Amino acid sequence: MQQHRDLIESFYAAGGPMAPDETLDRTFHPEYVSHTSPPGTPPGLETARGLRSFLGAAFSDVRYELLATVVDGDRAATHTRLSATHTGGAL
């Protein structure tokens, strides 16, 4: 559906996981579940904010590039590229 594609494109245009809180609030459901976080990570927007904090502490100049989007009904998948310089001590 076009609305899903538009939401994804606006999310990555705003910085993807590095986007400001307003974008995260508009993009993610309050019970958001990260399927890339360690098992047992609780659902919620704090998980998305935690990723942003971690990336910001470990890397400078974090950039996400949306390479492809596939939408099928109410499901979507993205292919993205993360570029950054490791300048922090988080890793």
mmCIF file of N, CA and C in Angstrom:
data_model
loop_
_atom_site.group_PDB
_atom_site.id
_atom_site.type_symbol
_atom_site.label_atom_id
_atom_site.label_comp_id
_atom_site.label_asym_id
_atom_site.label_seq_id
_atom_site.Cartn_x
_atom_site.Cartn_y
_atom_site.Cartn_z
ATOM 1 N N MET A 1 0.835 -1.181 0.000
ATOM 2 C CA MET A 1 0.000 0.000 0.000
ATOM 3 C C MET A 1 0.880 1.244 0.000
ATOM 4 N N GLN A 2 0.434 2.227 -0.707
ATOM 5 C CA GLN A 2 1.227 3.444 -0.832
ATOM 6 C C GLN A 2 1.444 4.142 0.512
ATOM 7 N N GLN A 3 0.466 4.109 1.411
ATOM 8 C CA GLN A 3 0.639 4.793 2.697
ATOM 9 C C GLN A 3 1.757 4.168 3.521
ATOM 10 N N HIS A 4 1.939 2.844 3.410
ATOM 11 C CA HIS A 4 3.039 2.191 4.122
ATOM 12 C C HIS A 4 4.381 2.621 3.535
ATOM 13 N N ARG A 5 4.452 2.637 2.220
ATOM 14 C CA ARG A 5 5.684 3.060 1.539
ATOM 15 C C ARG A 5 6.019 4.507 1.901
ATOM 16 N N ASP A 6 4.997 5.371 1.902
ATOM 17 C CA ASP A 6 5.211 6.778 2.249
ATOM 18 C C ASP A 6 5.722 6.931 3.676
ATOM 19 N N LEU A 7 5.167 6.155 4.611
ATOM 20 C CA LEU A 7 5.602 6.216 6.011
ATOM 21 C C LEU A 7 7.066 5.795 6.138
ATOM 22 N N ILE A 8 7.420 4.722 5.464
ATOM 23 C CA ILE A 8 8.806 4.232 5.501
ATOM 24 C C ILE A 8 9.753 5.270 4.906
ATOM 25 N N GLU A 9 9.386 5.811 3.760
ATOM 26 C CA GLU A 9 10.256 6.795 3.113
ATOM 27 C C GLU A 9 10.411 8.052 3.963
ATOM 28 N N SER A 10 9.342 8.496 4.611
ATOM 29 C CA SER A 10 9.456 9.687 5.464
ATOM 30 C C SER A 10 10.301 9.398 6.699
ATOM 31 N N PHE A 11 10.204 8.176 7.229
ATOM 32 C CA PHE A 11 11.021 7.782 8.385
ATOM 33 C C PHE A 11 12.507 7.851 8.039
ATOM 34 N N TYR A 12 12.896 7.266 6.927
ATOM 35 C CA TYR A 12 14.312 7.275 6.559
ATOM 36 C C TYR A 12 14.773 8.652 6.088
ATOM 37 N N ALA A 13 13.890 9.441 5.499
ATOM 38 C CA ALA A 13 14.244 10.809 5.126
ATOM 39 C C ALA A 13 14.541 11.653 6.364
ATOM 40 N N ALA A 14 13.916 11.288 7.499
ATOM 41 C CA ALA A 14 14.141 12.017 8.758
ATOM 42 C C ALA A 14 15.340 11.477 9.536
ATOM 43 N N GLY A 15 16.035 10.469 9.002
ATOM 44 C CA GLY A 15 17.209 9.933 9.676
ATOM 45 C C GLY A 15 17.086 8.488 10.101
ATOM 46 N N GLY A 16 15.959 7.851 9.811
ATOM 47 C CA GLY A 16 15.768 6.453 10.204
ATOM 48 C C GLY A 16 15.840 6.321 11.712
ATOM 49 N N PRO A 17 16.532 5.322 12.221
ATOM 50 C CA PRO A 17 16.622 5.138 13.672
ATOM 51 C C PRO A 17 17.237 6.314 14.424
ATOM 52 N N MET A 18 17.896 7.229 13.714
ATOM 53 C CA MET A 18 18.471 8.415 14.354
ATOM 54 C C MET A 18 17.498 9.595 14.361
ATOM 55 N N ALA A 19 16.295 9.387 13.876
ATOM 56 C CA ALA A 19 15.304 10.457 13.762
ATOM 57 C C ALA A 19 14.895 10.993 15.134
ATOM 58 N N PRO A 20 14.375 12.212 15.174
ATOM 59 C CA PRO A 20 13.923 12.799 16.448
ATOM 60 C C PRO A 20 12.709 12.060 17.013
ATOM 61 N N ASP A 21 12.443 12.293 18.285
ATOM 62 C CA ASP A 21 11.328 11.633 18.972
ATOM 63 C C ASP A 21 10.010 11.773 18.235
ATOM 64 N N GLU A 22 9.725 12.950 17.689
ATOM 65 C CA GLU A 22 8.453 13.163 17.001
ATOM 66 C C GLU A 22 8.285 12.170 15.855
ATOM 67 N N THR A 23 9.361 11.891 15.138
ATOM 68 C CA THR A 23 9.300 10.946 14.022
ATOM 69 C C THR A 23 9.104 9.535 14.540
ATOM 70 N N LEU A 24 9.830 9.161 15.598
ATOM 71 C CA LEU A 24 9.656 7.826 16.163
ATOM 72 C C LEU A 24 8.232 7.645 16.662
ATOM 73 N N ASP A 25 7.689 8.647 17.337
ATOM 74 C CA ASP A 25 6.319 8.566 17.851
ATOM 75 C C ASP A 25 5.310 8.417 16.716
ATOM 76 N N ARG A 26 5.539 9.086 15.613
ATOM 77 C CA ARG A 26 4.628 9.047 14.469
ATOM 78 C C ARG A 26 4.761 7.734 13.694
ATOM 79 N N THR A 27 5.939 7.124 13.738
ATOM 80 C CA THR A 27 6.221 5.956 12.907
ATOM 81 C C THR A 27 5.913 4.640 13.598
ATOM 82 N N PHE A 28 6.247 4.542 14.885
ATOM 83 C CA PHE A 28 6.146 3.258 15.583
ATOM 84 C C PHE A 28 4.932 3.184 16.493
ATOM 85 N N HIS A 29 4.374 2.002 16.585
ATOM 86 C CA HIS A 29 3.304 1.715 17.535
ATOM 87 C C HIS A 29 3.890 1.773 18.944
ATOM 88 N N PRO A 30 3.114 2.205 19.951
ATOM 89 C CA PRO A 30 3.638 2.268 21.324
ATOM 90 C C PRO A 30 4.149 0.923 21.852
ATOM 91 N N GLU A 31 3.645 -0.181 21.297
ATOM 92 C CA GLU A 31 4.095 -1.522 21.714
ATOM 93 C C GLU A 31 5.081 -2.119 20.713
ATOM 94 N N TYR A 32 5.807 -1.263 20.020
ATOM 95 C CA TYR A 32 6.810 -1.666 19.021
ATOM 96 C C TYR A 32 7.681 -2.791 19.551
ATOM 97 N N VAL A 33 7.901 -3.820 18.720
ATOM 98 C CA VAL A 33 8.780 -4.941 19.058
ATOM 99 C C VAL A 33 9.937 -4.947 18.070
ATOM 100 N N SER A 34 11.146 -4.871 18.585
ATOM 101 C CA SER A 34 12.340 -4.950 17.751
ATOM 102 C C SER A 34 12.705 -6.413 17.575
ATOM 103 N N HIS A 35 12.756 -6.865 16.338
ATOM 104 C CA HIS A 35 13.107 -8.258 16.063
ATOM 105 C C HIS A 35 14.614 -8.444 15.911
ATOM 106 N N THR A 36 15.385 -7.377 16.094
ATOM 107 C CA THR A 36 16.842 -7.484 16.026
ATOM 108 C C THR A 36 17.485 -7.290 17.397
ATOM 109 N N SER A 37 16.683 -6.980 18.396
ATOM 110 C CA SER A 37 17.214 -6.811 19.753
ATOM 111 C C SER A 37 17.372 -8.178 20.426
ATOM 112 N N PRO A 38 18.166 -8.246 21.488
ATOM 113 C CA PRO A 38 18.339 -9.527 22.184
ATOM 114 C C PRO A 38 17.012 -10.056 22.718
ATOM 115 N N PRO A 39 16.881 -11.377 22.820
ATOM 116 C CA PRO A 39 15.665 -11.958 23.386
ATOM 117 C C PRO A 39 15.374 -11.361 24.766
ATOM 118 N N GLY A 40 14.106 -11.136 25.045
ATOM 119 C CA GLY A 40 13.710 -10.593 26.331
ATOM 120 C C GLY A 40 13.643 -9.082 26.371
ATOM 121 N N THR A 41 14.041 -8.415 25.273
ATOM 122 C CA THR A 41 13.945 -6.959 25.232
ATOM 123 C C THR A 41 12.466 -6.586 25.280
ATOM 124 N N PRO A 42 12.080 -5.726 26.214
ATOM 125 C CA PRO A 42 10.659 -5.393 26.323
ATOM 126 C C PRO A 42 10.175 -4.572 25.129
ATOM 127 N N PRO A 43 8.895 -4.722 24.776
ATOM 128 C CA PRO A 43 8.351 -3.914 23.687
ATOM 129 C C PRO A 43 8.223 -2.461 24.113
ATOM 130 N N GLY A 44 8.147 -1.583 23.129
ATOM 131 C CA GLY A 44 7.919 -0.170 23.406
ATOM 132 C C GLY A 44 8.892 0.724 22.665
ATOM 133 N N LEU A 45 8.539 1.987 22.615
ATOM 134 C CA LEU A 45 9.351 2.975 21.914
ATOM 135 C C LEU A 45 10.711 3.197 22.561
ATOM 136 N N GLU A 46 10.852 2.880 23.823
ATOM 137 C CA GLU A 46 12.160 3.043 24.477
ATOM 138 C C GLU A 46 13.217 2.168 23.821
ATOM 139 N N THR A 47 12.805 1.051 23.224
ATOM 140 C CA THR A 47 13.760 0.210 22.495
ATOM 141 C C THR A 47 14.319 0.969 21.291
ATOM 142 N N ALA A 48 13.459 1.658 20.545
ATOM 143 C CA ALA A 48 13.921 2.448 19.395
ATOM 144 C C ALA A 48 14.793 3.609 19.857
ATOM 145 N N ARG A 49 14.399 4.247 20.941
ATOM 146 C CA ARG A 49 15.203 5.363 21.470
ATOM 147 C C ARG A 49 16.555 4.853 21.995
ATOM 148 N N GLY A 50 16.552 3.660 22.566
ATOM 149 C CA GLY A 50 17.794 3.070 23.052
ATOM 150 C C GLY A 50 18.771 2.787 21.929
ATOM 151 N N LEU A 51 18.254 2.313 20.794
ATOM 152 C CA LEU A 51 19.123 2.085 19.637
ATOM 153 C C LEU A 51 19.732 3.402 19.184
ATOM 154 N N ARG A 52 18.918 4.450 19.126
ATOM 155 C CA ARG A 52 19.420 5.770 18.722
ATOM 156 C C ARG A 52 20.521 6.236 19.678
ATOM 157 N N SER A 53 20.321 6.060 20.978
ATOM 158 C CA SER A 53 21.328 6.465 21.970
ATOM 159 C C SER A 53 22.611 5.666 21.808
ATOM 160 N N PHE A 54 22.468 4.356 21.618
ATOM 161 C CA PHE A 54 23.644 3.502 21.442
ATOM 162 C C PHE A 54 24.434 3.917 20.199
ATOM 163 N N LEU A 55 23.727 4.073 19.068
ATOM 164 C CA LEU A 55 24.414 4.459 17.837
ATOM 165 C C LEU A 55 25.092 5.811 17.979
ATOM 166 N N GLY A 56 24.414 6.762 18.628
ATOM 167 C CA GLY A 56 24.986 8.093 18.810
ATOM 168 C C GLY A 56 26.214 8.083 19.701
ATOM 169 N N ALA A 57 26.257 7.151 20.677
ATOM 170 C CA ALA A 57 27.411 7.055 21.574
ATOM 171 C C ALA A 57 28.595 6.348 20.918
ATOM 172 N N ALA A 58 28.313 5.438 19.998
ATOM 173 C CA ALA A 58 29.376 4.657 19.380
ATOM 174 C C ALA A 58 29.924 5.277 18.097
ATOM 175 N N PHE A 59 29.059 6.001 17.386
ATOM 176 C CA PHE A 59 29.436 6.468 16.059
ATOM 177 C C PHE A 59 29.118 7.957 15.890
ATOM 178 N N SER A 60 29.917 8.627 15.064
ATOM 179 C CA SER A 60 29.566 9.975 14.632
ATOM 180 C C SER A 60 29.037 9.871 13.202
ATOM 181 N N ASP A 61 28.459 10.894 12.726
ATOM 182 C CA ASP A 61 27.937 11.005 11.358
ATOM 183 C C ASP A 61 27.151 9.772 10.891
ATOM 184 N N VAL A 62 26.225 9.290 11.730
ATOM 185 C CA VAL A 62 25.397 8.135 11.382
ATOM 186 C C VAL A 62 24.431 8.535 10.269
ATOM 187 N N ARG A 63 24.428 7.738 9.206
ATOM 188 C CA ARG A 63 23.529 7.977 8.086
ATOM 189 C C ARG A 63 22.901 6.659 7.646
ATOM 190 N N TYR A 64 21.614 6.696 7.424
ATOM 191 C CA TYR A 64 20.904 5.553 6.864
ATOM 192 C C TYR A 64 20.476 5.906 5.453
ATOM 193 N N GLU A 65 20.637 4.956 4.544
ATOM 194 C CA GLU A 65 20.183 5.137 3.167
ATOM 195 C C GLU A 65 19.178 4.038 2.859
ATOM 196 N N LEU A 66 18.001 4.414 2.442
ATOM 197 C CA LEU A 66 16.962 3.461 2.055
ATOM 198 C C LEU A 66 17.232 3.035 0.623
ATOM 199 N N LEU A 67 17.572 1.759 0.444
ATOM 200 C CA LEU A 67 17.927 1.259 -0.881
ATOM 201 C C LEU A 67 16.732 0.657 -1.603
ATOM 202 N N ALA A 68 15.853 -0.026 -0.867
ATOM 203 C CA ALA A 68 14.691 -0.665 -1.491
ATOM 204 C C ALA A 68 13.615 -0.872 -0.445
ATOM 205 N N THR A 69 12.374 -0.853 -0.896
ATOM 206 C CA THR A 69 11.227 -1.119 -0.039
ATOM 207 C C THR A 69 10.297 -2.060 -0.779
ATOM 208 N N VAL A 70 9.840 -3.098 -0.066
ATOM 209 C CA VAL A 70 8.863 -4.031 -0.611
ATOM 210 C C VAL A 70 7.650 -3.979 0.305
ATOM 211 N N VAL A 71 6.469 -3.730 -0.264
ATOM 212 C CA VAL A 71 5.235 -3.666 0.505
ATOM 213 C C VAL A 71 4.275 -4.695 -0.063
ATOM 214 N N ASP A 72 3.709 -5.506 0.838
ATOM 215 C CA ASP A 72 2.721 -6.506 0.459
ATOM 216 C C ASP A 72 1.604 -6.451 1.487
ATOM 217 N N GLY A 73 0.503 -5.817 1.142
ATOM 218 C CA GLY A 73 -0.605 -5.666 2.088
ATOM 219 C C GLY A 73 -0.170 -4.823 3.276
ATOM 220 N N ASP A 74 -0.301 -5.391 4.489
ATOM 221 C CA ASP A 74 0.078 -4.637 5.693
ATOM 222 C C ASP A 74 1.486 -4.973 6.170
ATOM 223 N N ARG A 75 2.269 -5.614 5.330
ATOM 224 C CA ARG A 75 3.658 -5.953 5.665
ATOM 225 C C ARG A 75 4.611 -5.204 4.748
ATOM 226 N N ALA A 76 5.764 -4.871 5.309
ATOM 227 C CA ALA A 76 6.774 -4.179 4.514
ATOM 228 C C ALA A 76 8.156 -4.631 4.951
ATOM 229 N N ALA A 77 9.083 -4.586 4.025
ATOM 230 C CA ALA A 77 10.484 -4.896 4.307
ATOM 231 C C ALA A 77 11.345 -3.842 3.628
ATOM 232 N N THR A 78 12.469 -3.533 4.266
ATOM 233 C CA THR A 78 13.366 -2.538 3.695
ATOM 234 C C THR A 78 14.776 -3.114 3.570
ATOM 235 N N HIS A 79 15.496 -2.572 2.634
ATOM 236 C CA HIS A 79 16.927 -2.840 2.478
ATOM 237 C C HIS A 79 17.589 -1.486 2.680
ATOM 238 N N THR A 80 18.391 -1.374 3.735
ATOM 239 C CA THR A 80 19.020 -0.098 4.063
ATOM 240 C C THR A 80 20.524 -0.263 4.193
ATOM 241 N N ARG A 81 21.208 0.858 4.115
ATOM 242 C CA ARG A 81 22.660 0.889 4.328
ATOM 243 C C ARG A 81 22.939 1.891 5.446
ATOM 244 N N LEU A 82 23.725 1.449 6.426
ATOM 245 C CA LEU A 82 24.160 2.303 7.528
ATOM 246 C C LEU A 82 25.610 2.681 7.277
ATOM 247 N N SER A 83 25.891 3.975 7.334
ATOM 248 C CA SER A 83 27.261 4.473 7.221
ATOM 249 C C SER A 83 27.546 5.317 8.456
ATOM 250 N N ALA A 84 28.730 5.160 9.019
ATOM 251 C CA ALA A 84 29.104 5.932 10.201
ATOM 252 C C ALA A 84 30.597 5.772 10.450
ATOM 253 N N THR A 85 31.104 6.613 11.341
ATOM 254 C CA THR A 85 32.495 6.524 11.755
ATOM 255 C C THR A 85 32.521 6.174 13.232
ATOM 256 N N HIS A 86 33.236 5.102 13.569
ATOM 257 C CA HIS A 86 33.308 4.684 14.969
ATOM 258 C C HIS A 86 34.235 5.630 15.712
ATOM 259 N N THR A 87 33.645 6.474 16.568
ATOM 260 C CA THR A 87 34.422 7.455 17.309
ATOM 261 C C THR A 87 34.168 7.376 18.812
ATOM 262 N N GLY A 88 33.217 6.544 19.229
ATOM 263 C CA GLY A 88 32.869 6.449 20.643
ATOM 264 C C GLY A 88 33.364 5.157 21.242
ATOM 265 N N GLY A 89 33.126 5.019 22.527
ATOM 266 C CA GLY A 89 33.608 3.838 23.229
ATOM 267 C C GLY A 89 32.551 2.783 23.464
ATOM 268 N N ALA A 90 31.407 2.875 22.813
ATOM 269 C CA ALA A 90 30.308 1.948 23.089
ATOM 270 C C ALA A 90 30.541 0.540 22.560
ATOM 271 N N LEU A 91 31.517 0.333 21.722
ATOM 272 C CA LEU A 91 31.786 -1.023 21.208
ATOM 273 C C LEU A 91 33.098 -1.551 21.720
#
